[in-house]
mmCIF file of C-alpha atoms in Angstrom:
data_model
loop_
_atom_site.group_PDB
_atom_site.id
_atom_site.type_symbol
_atom_site.label_atom_id
_atom_site.label_comp_id
_atom_site.label_asym_id
_atom_site.label_seq_id
_atom_site.Cartn_x
_atom_site.Cartn_y
_atom_site.Cartn_z
ATOM 1 C CA MET A 150 -17.427 -2.079 -41.989
ATOM 2 C CA ASP A 151 -17.007 -4.949 -39.495
ATOM 3 C CA ALA A 152 -16.897 -2.463 -36.610
ATOM 4 C CA PHE A 153 -20.016 -0.743 -37.959
ATOM 5 C CA LEU A 154 -21.914 -4.039 -38.181
ATOM 6 C CA LEU A 155 -20.750 -4.979 -34.692
ATOM 7 C CA GLN A 156 -22.184 -1.744 -33.262
ATOM 8 C CA ILE A 157 -25.462 -2.423 -35.042
ATOM 9 C CA LEU A 158 -25.579 -5.847 -33.391
ATOM 10 C CA ASN A 159 -24.770 -4.313 -29.998
ATOM 11 C CA GLY A 160 -27.560 -1.797 -30.531
ATOM 12 C CA LEU A 161 -30.093 -4.464 -31.462
ATOM 13 C CA ASP A 162 -29.041 -6.408 -28.369
ATOM 14 C CA LYS A 163 -29.629 -3.432 -26.048
ATOM 15 C CA GLY A 164 -32.700 -2.394 -27.983
ATOM 16 C CA SER A 165 -34.266 -5.819 -27.479
ATOM 17 C CA ALA A 166 -34.434 -5.302 -23.709
ATOM 18 C CA TYR A 167 -35.609 -1.696 -24.097
ATOM 19 C CA ALA A 168 -38.298 -2.695 -26.602
ATOM 20 C CA LEU A 169 -39.659 -5.575 -24.494
ATOM 21 C CA ILE A 170 -39.936 -3.500 -21.321
ATOM 22 C CA ALA A 171 -41.330 -0.478 -23.188
ATOM 23 C CA LEU A 172 -43.882 -2.723 -24.924
ATOM 24 C CA GLY A 173 -45.276 -3.816 -21.572
ATOM 25 C CA LEU A 174 -45.300 -0.250 -20.276
ATOM 26 C CA THR A 175 -47.191 0.919 -23.349
ATOM 27 C CA LEU A 176 -49.710 -1.904 -23.067
ATOM 28 C CA ILE A 177 -50.526 -0.802 -19.523
ATOM 29 C CA PHE A 178 -50.697 2.895 -20.341
ATOM 30 C CA GLY A 179 -52.675 2.331 -23.533
ATOM 31 C CA THR A 180 -55.280 0.092 -21.920
ATOM 32 C CA LEU A 181 -55.543 1.321 -18.342
ATOM 33 C CA GLY A 182 -54.076 4.823 -18.636
ATOM 34 C CA VAL A 183 -51.752 4.026 -15.735
ATOM 35 C CA VAL A 184 -48.156 5.214 -15.540
ATOM 36 C CA ASN A 185 -46.632 2.107 -13.965
ATOM 37 C CA PHE A 186 -43.297 2.850 -12.299
ATOM 38 C CA ALA A 187 -43.249 -0.700 -10.920
ATOM 39 C CA HIS A 188 -42.726 -2.186 -14.358
ATOM 40 C CA GLY A 189 -38.967 -2.329 -13.948
ATOM 41 C CA ALA A 190 -39.514 -4.401 -10.809
ATOM 42 C CA LEU A 191 -41.458 -6.921 -12.906
ATOM 43 C CA PHE A 192 -38.418 -7.213 -15.179
ATOM 44 C CA MET A 193 -36.303 -7.864 -12.082
ATOM 45 C CA ILE A 194 -38.714 -10.492 -10.730
ATOM 46 C CA GLY A 195 -38.555 -12.305 -14.065
ATOM 47 C CA ALA A 196 -34.767 -12.481 -13.794
ATOM 48 C CA PHE A 197 -35.065 -13.905 -10.273
ATOM 49 C CA CYS A 198 -37.515 -16.526 -11.532
ATOM 50 C CA ALA A 199 -34.535 -17.900 -13.461
ATOM 51 C CA VAL A 200 -32.398 -17.663 -10.312
ATOM 52 C CA THR A 201 -35.056 -19.526 -8.317
ATOM 53 C CA LEU A 202 -35.364 -22.358 -10.831
ATOM 54 C CA GLN A 203 -31.584 -22.639 -11.018
ATOM 55 C CA ARG A 204 -31.462 -23.042 -7.231
ATOM 56 C CA LEU A 205 -34.277 -25.611 -7.299
ATOM 57 C CA PHE A 206 -32.429 -27.663 -9.891
ATOM 58 C CA GLY A 207 -29.285 -27.358 -7.770
ATOM 59 C CA LEU A 208 -30.841 -28.714 -4.563
ATOM 60 C CA SER A 209 -28.690 -31.589 -3.338
ATOM 61 C CA PHE A 210 -28.206 -34.101 -0.569
ATOM 62 C CA GLU A 211 -25.009 -35.330 1.092
ATOM 63 C CA THR A 212 -23.621 -38.834 0.839
ATOM 64 C CA ILE A 213 -20.446 -40.440 2.139
ATOM 65 C CA ASP A 214 -17.979 -41.335 -0.595
ATOM 66 C CA GLU A 215 -15.658 -44.036 0.756
ATOM 67 C CA THR A 216 -13.387 -43.723 -2.290
ATOM 68 C CA GLN A 217 -12.405 -40.149 -1.387
ATOM 69 C CA THR A 218 -10.753 -39.084 1.849
ATOM 70 C CA ASP A 219 -9.523 -35.863 3.412
ATOM 71 C CA PHE A 220 -5.985 -35.305 4.700
ATOM 72 C CA LEU A 221 -6.853 -37.180 7.905
ATOM 73 C CA GLY A 222 -8.082 -40.202 5.991
ATOM 74 C CA ASN A 223 -11.773 -39.647 6.762
ATOM 75 C CA PRO A 224 -14.329 -40.351 3.990
ATOM 76 C CA LEU A 225 -15.540 -37.187 2.236
ATOM 77 C CA LYS A 226 -19.100 -35.956 2.172
ATOM 78 C CA VAL A 227 -20.224 -35.458 -1.431
ATOM 79 C CA LYS A 228 -23.189 -33.337 -2.488
ATOM 80 C CA THR A 229 -25.340 -34.904 -5.189
ATOM 81 C CA PRO A 230 -28.114 -32.832 -6.867
ATOM 82 C CA TYR A 231 -31.521 -34.494 -6.679
ATOM 83 C CA VAL A 232 -32.036 -34.163 -10.436
ATOM 84 C CA GLU A 233 -28.846 -36.164 -11.014
ATOM 85 C CA ALA A 234 -30.026 -38.829 -8.575
ATOM 86 C CA TRP A 235 -33.459 -39.001 -10.243
ATOM 87 C CA PHE A 236 -32.493 -38.741 -13.920
ATOM 88 C CA GLY A 237 -28.897 -39.954 -13.912
ATOM 89 C CA PRO A 238 -25.630 -38.003 -13.795
ATOM 90 C CA ASP A 239 -25.522 -37.082 -17.487
ATOM 91 C CA PHE A 240 -29.147 -36.061 -18.040
ATOM 92 C CA GLY A 241 -29.320 -34.433 -14.595
ATOM 93 C CA ALA A 242 -26.247 -32.324 -15.368
ATOM 94 C CA THR A 243 -27.868 -31.308 -18.667
ATOM 95 C CA ILE A 244 -31.022 -30.192 -16.832
ATOM 96 C CA ILE A 245 -28.951 -28.027 -14.479
ATOM 97 C CA ASP A 246 -26.944 -26.601 -17.384
ATOM 98 C CA TRP A 247 -30.143 -25.671 -19.270
ATOM 99 C CA SER A 248 -31.906 -24.118 -16.277
ATOM 100 C CA VAL A 249 -32.505 -20.721 -17.932
ATOM 101 C CA PRO A 250 -34.705 -21.744 -20.926
ATOM 102 C CA PRO A 251 -37.151 -23.805 -18.786
ATOM 103 C CA ALA A 252 -37.427 -20.761 -16.503
ATOM 104 C CA ILE A 253 -39.556 -19.227 -19.270
ATOM 105 C CA LEU A 254 -42.292 -21.777 -18.545
ATOM 106 C CA PHE A 255 -41.841 -21.238 -14.818
ATOM 107 C CA ALA A 256 -41.996 -17.433 -15.106
ATOM 108 C CA ILE A 257 -45.135 -17.155 -17.257
ATOM 109 C CA PRO A 258 -47.703 -18.264 -14.609
ATOM 110 C CA VAL A 259 -45.740 -16.507 -11.844
ATOM 111 C CA MET A 260 -45.740 -13.184 -13.708
ATOM 112 C CA LEU A 261 -49.386 -13.505 -14.766
ATOM 113 C CA VAL A 262 -50.412 -14.018 -11.133
ATOM 114 C CA ILE A 263 -48.216 -11.151 -9.892
ATOM 115 C CA GLY A 264 -49.602 -8.840 -12.572
ATOM 116 C CA TYR A 265 -53.194 -9.820 -11.763
ATOM 117 C CA VAL A 266 -52.716 -9.347 -8.010
ATOM 118 C CA MET A 267 -50.920 -6.028 -8.535
ATOM 119 C CA GLU A 268 -53.686 -4.661 -10.746
ATOM 120 C CA ARG A 269 -56.638 -5.939 -8.684
ATOM 121 C CA GLY A 270 -55.099 -5.264 -5.301
ATOM 122 C CA LEU A 271 -53.614 -1.816 -5.823
ATOM 123 C CA ILE A 272 -53.552 -0.170 -9.212
ATOM 124 C CA LYS A 273 -57.288 -0.382 -9.927
ATOM 125 C CA HIS A 274 -57.838 2.102 -7.093
ATOM 126 C CA PHE A 275 -55.772 4.737 -8.944
ATOM 127 C CA TYR A 276 -57.345 4.661 -12.407
ATOM 128 C CA LYS A 277 -59.077 7.995 -11.966
ATOM 129 C CA ARG A 278 -56.360 9.588 -9.882
ATOM 130 C CA PRO A 279 -53.772 12.014 -11.333
ATOM 131 C CA HIS A 280 -50.694 10.536 -12.973
ATOM 132 C CA ALA A 281 -48.591 11.969 -10.150
ATOM 133 C CA ASP A 282 -50.444 9.742 -7.674
ATOM 134 C CA GLN A 283 -49.982 6.728 -9.944
ATOM 135 C CA ILE A 284 -46.251 7.393 -10.216
ATOM 136 C CA LEU A 285 -45.844 7.738 -6.453
ATOM 137 C CA VAL A 286 -47.738 4.571 -5.551
ATOM 138 C CA THR A 287 -46.163 2.393 -8.246
ATOM 139 C CA PHE A 288 -42.687 3.734 -7.494
ATOM 140 C CA GLY A 289 -43.247 2.888 -3.842
ATOM 141 C CA LEU A 290 -44.377 -0.602 -4.851
ATOM 142 C CA ALA A 291 -41.217 -0.998 -6.929
ATOM 143 C CA ILE A 292 -39.072 -0.137 -3.906
ATOM 144 C CA VAL A 293 -40.967 -2.655 -1.752
ATOM 145 C CA LEU A 294 -40.496 -5.424 -4.326
ATOM 146 C CA GLN A 295 -36.838 -4.493 -4.678
ATOM 147 C CA GLU A 296 -36.258 -4.746 -0.934
ATOM 148 C CA VAL A 297 -38.100 -8.081 -0.757
ATOM 149 C CA ILE A 298 -35.775 -9.499 -3.411
ATOM 150 C CA LYS A 299 -32.769 -8.047 -1.584
ATOM 151 C CA TYR A 300 -33.890 -9.642 1.698
ATOM 152 C CA TYR A 301 -34.331 -13.155 0.261
ATOM 153 C CA TYR A 302 -31.570 -13.235 -2.364
ATOM 154 C CA GLY A 303 -28.985 -10.810 -1.003
ATOM 155 C CA ALA A 304 -27.458 -7.652 -2.415
ATOM 156 C CA ASN A 305 -24.820 -9.263 -4.636
ATOM 157 C CA PRO A 306 -25.411 -10.189 -8.295
ATOM 158 C CA ILE A 307 -26.224 -13.867 -8.841
ATOM 159 C CA GLN A 308 -24.797 -15.571 -11.891
ATOM 160 C CA THR A 309 -27.310 -17.383 -14.118
ATOM 161 C CA PRO A 310 -25.078 -18.722 -16.898
ATOM 162 C CA ALA A 311 -26.386 -19.590 -20.332
ATOM 163 C CA PRO A 312 -26.301 -23.254 -21.361
ATOM 164 C CA GLU A 313 -22.783 -24.320 -22.295
ATOM 165 C CA ALA A 314 -23.863 -24.981 -25.873
ATOM 166 C CA LEU A 315 -25.032 -21.368 -26.193
ATOM 167 C CA SER A 316 -22.278 -19.638 -24.234
ATOM 168 C CA GLY A 317 -19.705 -19.234 -26.993
ATOM 169 C CA VAL A 318 -19.555 -17.015 -30.063
ATOM 170 C CA MET A 319 -20.825 -17.505 -33.591
ATOM 171 C CA GLN A 320 -20.146 -15.960 -36.955
ATOM 172 C CA VAL A 321 -23.209 -13.905 -37.853
ATOM 173 C CA LEU A 322 -21.674 -12.219 -40.905
ATOM 174 C CA PRO A 323 -18.400 -12.708 -42.774
ATOM 175 C CA GLY A 324 -15.686 -11.427 -40.455
ATOM 176 C CA VAL A 325 -18.128 -10.641 -37.631
ATOM 177 C CA VAL A 326 -18.479 -12.901 -34.583
ATOM 178 C CA TYR A 327 -20.936 -12.292 -31.760
ATOM 179 C CA PRO A 328 -21.953 -14.031 -28.502
ATOM 180 C CA VAL A 329 -24.484 -16.759 -29.202
ATOM 181 C CA TRP A 330 -26.726 -15.941 -26.240
ATOM 182 C CA ARG A 331 -27.057 -12.306 -27.306
ATOM 183 C CA VAL A 332 -28.233 -13.484 -30.724
ATOM 184 C CA VAL A 333 -30.662 -15.843 -28.980
ATOM 185 C CA TYR A 334 -31.937 -12.932 -26.864
ATOM 186 C CA PHE A 335 -32.556 -10.782 -29.930
ATOM 187 C CA CYS A 336 -34.421 -13.605 -31.703
ATOM 188 C CA PHE A 337 -36.431 -14.259 -28.538
ATOM 189 C CA ALA A 338 -37.367 -10.564 -28.285
ATOM 190 C CA VAL A 339 -38.496 -10.501 -31.924
ATOM 191 C CA LEU A 340 -40.578 -13.629 -31.302
ATOM 192 C CA ILE A 341 -42.271 -12.180 -28.208
ATOM 193 C CA ILE A 342 -42.916 -8.808 -29.867
ATOM 194 C CA GLY A 343 -44.325 -10.521 -32.948
ATOM 195 C CA GLY A 344 -46.494 -12.744 -30.756
ATOM 196 C CA VAL A 345 -47.961 -9.775 -28.862
ATOM 197 C CA PHE A 346 -48.744 -7.895 -32.059
ATOM 198 C CA ALA A 347 -50.269 -10.995 -33.668
ATOM 199 C CA PHE A 348 -52.388 -11.579 -30.559
ATOM 200 C CA LEU A 349 -53.720 -8.028 -30.646
ATOM 201 C CA GLN A 350 -54.185 -7.974 -34.414
ATOM 202 C CA PHE A 351 -55.646 -11.372 -35.283
ATOM 203 C CA THR A 352 -57.574 -12.613 -32.233
ATOM 204 C CA THR A 353 -61.064 -11.537 -31.190
ATOM 205 C CA PHE A 354 -59.795 -10.786 -27.699
ATOM 206 C CA GLY A 355 -57.050 -8.588 -29.114
ATOM 207 C CA MET A 356 -59.385 -6.737 -31.442
ATOM 208 C CA VAL A 357 -61.738 -5.960 -28.560
ATOM 209 C CA VAL A 358 -58.787 -4.702 -26.511
ATOM 210 C CA ARG A 359 -57.653 -2.446 -29.362
ATOM 211 C CA ALA A 360 -61.196 -1.125 -29.693
ATOM 212 C CA GLY A 361 -61.276 -0.492 -25.946
ATOM 213 C CA MET A 362 -57.992 1.394 -26.146
ATOM 214 C CA ALA A 363 -59.498 3.641 -28.816
ATOM 215 C CA ASP A 364 -62.943 4.140 -27.211
ATOM 216 C CA ARG A 365 -63.467 2.452 -23.863
ATOM 217 C CA GLU A 366 -66.955 3.806 -23.195
ATOM 218 C CA THR A 367 -68.440 2.665 -26.507
ATOM 219 C CA VAL A 368 -67.075 -0.856 -26.094
ATOM 220 C CA GLY A 369 -68.548 -0.949 -22.590
ATOM 221 C CA LEU A 370 -71.951 0.113 -23.940
ATOM 222 C CA LEU A 371 -71.899 -2.928 -26.234
ATOM 223 C CA GLY A 372 -72.084 -5.162 -23.173
ATOM 224 C CA ILE A 373 -68.419 -6.187 -23.166
ATOM 225 C CA ASP A 374 -66.643 -6.358 -19.816
ATOM 226 C CA ILE A 375 -63.649 -4.380 -21.018
ATOM 227 C CA ASP A 376 -62.280 -3.966 -17.486
ATOM 228 C CA LYS A 377 -61.740 -7.713 -17.170
ATOM 229 C CA ARG A 378 -59.933 -7.792 -20.496
ATOM 230 C CA PHE A 379 -57.751 -4.869 -19.488
ATOM 231 C CA THR A 380 -56.858 -6.692 -16.266
ATOM 232 C CA LEU A 381 -55.722 -9.668 -18.313
ATOM 233 C CA MET A 382 -53.674 -7.303 -20.491
ATOM 234 C CA PHE A 383 -51.945 -6.049 -17.346
ATOM 235 C CA GLY A 384 -51.025 -9.652 -16.590
ATOM 236 C CA LEU A 385 -49.787 -10.074 -20.164
ATOM 237 C CA ALA A 386 -47.652 -6.935 -19.868
ATOM 238 C CA ALA A 387 -46.183 -8.284 -16.608
ATOM 239 C CA ALA A 388 -45.408 -11.589 -18.329
ATOM 240 C CA VAL A 389 -43.625 -9.813 -21.205
ATOM 241 C CA ALA A 390 -41.464 -7.888 -18.731
ATOM 242 C CA GLY A 391 -40.772 -11.052 -16.748
ATOM 243 C CA LEU A 392 -39.728 -13.037 -19.813
ATOM 244 C CA ALA A 393 -37.415 -10.209 -20.819
ATOM 245 C CA GLY A 394 -35.806 -10.495 -17.383
ATOM 246 C CA VAL A 395 -35.509 -14.297 -17.516
ATOM 247 C CA MET A 396 -33.549 -14.258 -20.762
ATOM 248 C CA TYR A 397 -31.469 -11.233 -19.773
ATOM 249 C CA GLY A 398 -29.972 -12.980 -16.745
ATOM 250 C CA PRO A 399 -27.045 -14.610 -18.609
ATOM 251 C CA ILE A 400 -26.184 -11.223 -20.170
ATOM 252 C CA ASN A 401 -26.190 -9.265 -16.913
ATOM 253 C CA ALA A 402 -26.205 -11.156 -13.605
ATOM 254 C CA PRO A 403 -29.516 -10.500 -11.787
ATOM 255 C CA ASN A 404 -29.367 -8.106 -8.837
ATOM 256 C CA TYR A 405 -32.001 -6.388 -6.761
ATOM 257 C CA HIS A 406 -31.637 -2.965 -8.422
ATOM 258 C CA MET A 407 -31.629 -4.072 -12.082
ATOM 259 C CA GLY A 408 -35.274 -3.060 -12.437
ATOM 260 C CA MET A 409 -34.499 0.530 -11.475
ATOM 261 C CA ASP A 410 -31.564 0.543 -13.903
ATOM 262 C CA PHE A 411 -33.921 -0.135 -16.804
ATOM 263 C CA LEU A 412 -36.968 1.760 -15.556
ATOM 264 C CA VAL A 413 -35.994 5.329 -16.448
ATOM 265 C CA LEU A 414 -34.532 4.305 -19.796
ATOM 266 C CA SER A 415 -37.691 2.394 -20.626
ATOM 267 C CA PHE A 416 -39.901 5.394 -19.880
ATOM 268 C CA VAL A 417 -37.687 7.518 -22.103
ATOM 269 C CA VAL A 418 -38.181 4.913 -24.838
ATOM 270 C CA VAL A 419 -41.952 5.030 -24.376
ATOM 271 C CA VAL A 420 -42.024 8.821 -24.503
ATOM 272 C CA VAL A 421 -39.821 8.953 -27.608
ATOM 273 C CA GLY A 422 -41.915 6.313 -29.373
ATOM 274 C CA GLY A 423 -45.188 7.926 -28.328
ATOM 275 C CA MET A 424 -47.282 7.258 -25.225
ATOM 276 C CA GLY A 425 -49.806 4.552 -26.043
ATOM 277 C CA SER A 426 -48.186 3.558 -29.355
ATOM 278 C CA LEU A 427 -47.045 -0.072 -29.397
ATOM 279 C CA PRO A 428 -45.161 0.186 -32.725
ATOM 280 C CA GLY A 429 -43.591 3.415 -31.479
ATOM 281 C CA ALA A 430 -42.330 1.755 -28.290
ATOM 282 C CA VAL A 431 -40.694 -1.091 -30.222
ATOM 283 C CA ALA A 432 -39.204 1.153 -32.906
ATOM 284 C CA ALA A 433 -37.867 3.631 -30.324
ATOM 285 C CA GLY A 434 -36.389 0.788 -28.259
ATOM 286 C CA PHE A 435 -34.290 -0.503 -31.130
ATOM 287 C CA LEU A 436 -33.450 3.000 -32.397
ATOM 288 C CA LEU A 437 -32.200 4.226 -29.028
ATOM 289 C CA GLY A 438 -30.339 0.974 -28.450
ATOM 290 C CA ILE A 439 -28.412 1.472 -31.696
ATOM 291 C CA LEU A 440 -27.720 5.135 -30.921
ATOM 292 C CA GLU A 441 -26.432 4.218 -27.463
ATOM 293 C CA SER A 442 -24.213 1.546 -28.975
ATOM 294 C CA PHE A 443 -22.563 3.966 -31.407
ATOM 295 C CA ALA A 444 -22.243 6.585 -28.661
ATOM 296 C CA SER A 445 -20.268 4.049 -26.600
ATOM 297 C CA THR A 446 -17.496 3.678 -29.191
ATOM 298 C CA THR A 447 -14.030 4.950 -28.344
ATOM 299 C CA TRP A 448 -14.232 7.608 -31.048
ATOM 300 C CA ALA A 449 -17.533 8.999 -29.695
ATOM 301 C CA THR A 450 -16.506 9.020 -26.025
ATOM 302 C CA THR A 451 -13.156 10.620 -26.883
ATOM 303 C CA THR A 452 -14.762 13.309 -29.020
ATOM 304 C CA ILE A 453 -17.585 14.063 -26.558
ATOM 305 C CA PRO A 454 -16.794 12.642 -23.098
ATOM 306 C CA GLY A 455 -19.825 11.099 -21.455
ATOM 307 C CA ILE A 456 -21.937 11.097 -24.629
ATOM 308 C CA ASN A 457 -22.759 7.407 -24.087
ATOM 309 C CA GLN A 458 -24.450 8.308 -20.786
ATOM 310 C CA ILE A 459 -26.631 11.114 -22.132
ATOM 311 C CA ILE A 460 -27.351 10.301 -25.774
ATOM 312 C CA ILE A 461 -30.763 8.767 -25.047
ATOM 313 C CA TYR A 462 -31.836 11.775 -23.000
ATOM 314 C CA LEU A 463 -30.597 14.215 -25.658
ATOM 315 C CA VAL A 464 -32.696 12.410 -28.261
ATOM 316 C CA ALA A 465 -35.698 12.488 -25.926
ATOM 317 C CA ILE A 466 -35.308 16.261 -25.424
ATOM 318 C CA ILE A 467 -35.092 16.883 -29.175
ATOM 319 C CA ILE A 468 -38.130 14.680 -29.877
ATOM 320 C CA LEU A 469 -40.241 16.299 -27.156
ATOM 321 C CA LEU A 470 -39.333 19.816 -28.312
ATOM 322 C CA THR A 471 -40.126 19.110 -31.961
ATOM 323 C CA ARG A 472 -42.863 16.468 -31.657
ATOM 324 C CA PRO A 473 -44.329 16.311 -28.131
ATOM 325 C CA ARG A 474 -46.491 13.276 -28.816
ATOM 326 C CA GLY A 475 -43.444 11.193 -29.841
ATOM 327 C CA LEU A 476 -42.521 9.525 -33.091
ATOM 328 C CA MET A 477 -45.725 7.498 -33.449
ATOM 329 C CA GLY A 478 -47.901 8.843 -30.627
ATOM 330 C CA ARG A 479 -51.571 9.599 -31.065
ATOM 331 C CA LYS A 480 -52.480 13.199 -31.711
ATOM 332 C CA GLY A 481 -53.361 15.039 -28.507
ATOM 333 C CA VAL A 482 -51.402 12.721 -26.202
ATOM 334 C CA MET A 483 -48.807 14.746 -24.255
ATOM 335 C CA GLU A 484 -49.367 17.773 -26.491
#
């Protein structure tokens, strides 16, 4: 039973990332009708927002420490981070240690601006073009963003450790221990998903957006600038992907190709859940995360070698053959 519960936790952990990225993808497709293959790159940029803030907190200056000498007897040069000089050694060290959580506040405006510029500068010109054109241009944009990150940050993964207080393990159930940061990530994902749904469900802005998703022309005839609201939703979707990347950094060290690693899986999640269905994207994300977790067990990989690599795609094939619109997709979409 402990092993079963542990696989459930692993699945919820993986599903959190899938659900957050798929939620943003579905927001964009549901509002703008755009198949955005650059969404994985937004996830990657979010992770590198955490890397950037970590480096900013780590900026230091050199001083001569007369109390320490090298083997020749010369005084040593000591690097002191600016935050430690400004706020004191103890509080400054705490700021550096907790660099990932504040990166959330840093990433939100960055991702909103990137999403706005991406939509206004490029994607708006492809609204009425075939989905094949949208895929090509956004995939090309993803490659450009990936290479930009590679140029400035290098090709090697960059560690962004969780705060020391959250880097251990905790007992989540009797006899079951689990990494604290992975539990934090799951709770964070639930909070973000709940916040997006509450925003769409209970605010006037969200209700207008949902009405525009259902019937864009009628909402436009009422004198509402639905295009402007959809542009803001693109920025919101970019922010959701970026925040998912920020918090995922301590789980998997950020690298320039991490967006591509999640992109295909996220589209599979969206298709399984139903194109344009927000609840479907979230439910499919967690469902496929749990299935992938159980398929990665020793028993499963021994019985069917490689099943952990293909289980998500097998589920997608079965769903598309039996229910082309996905688990919760609108009737007529992809049918």
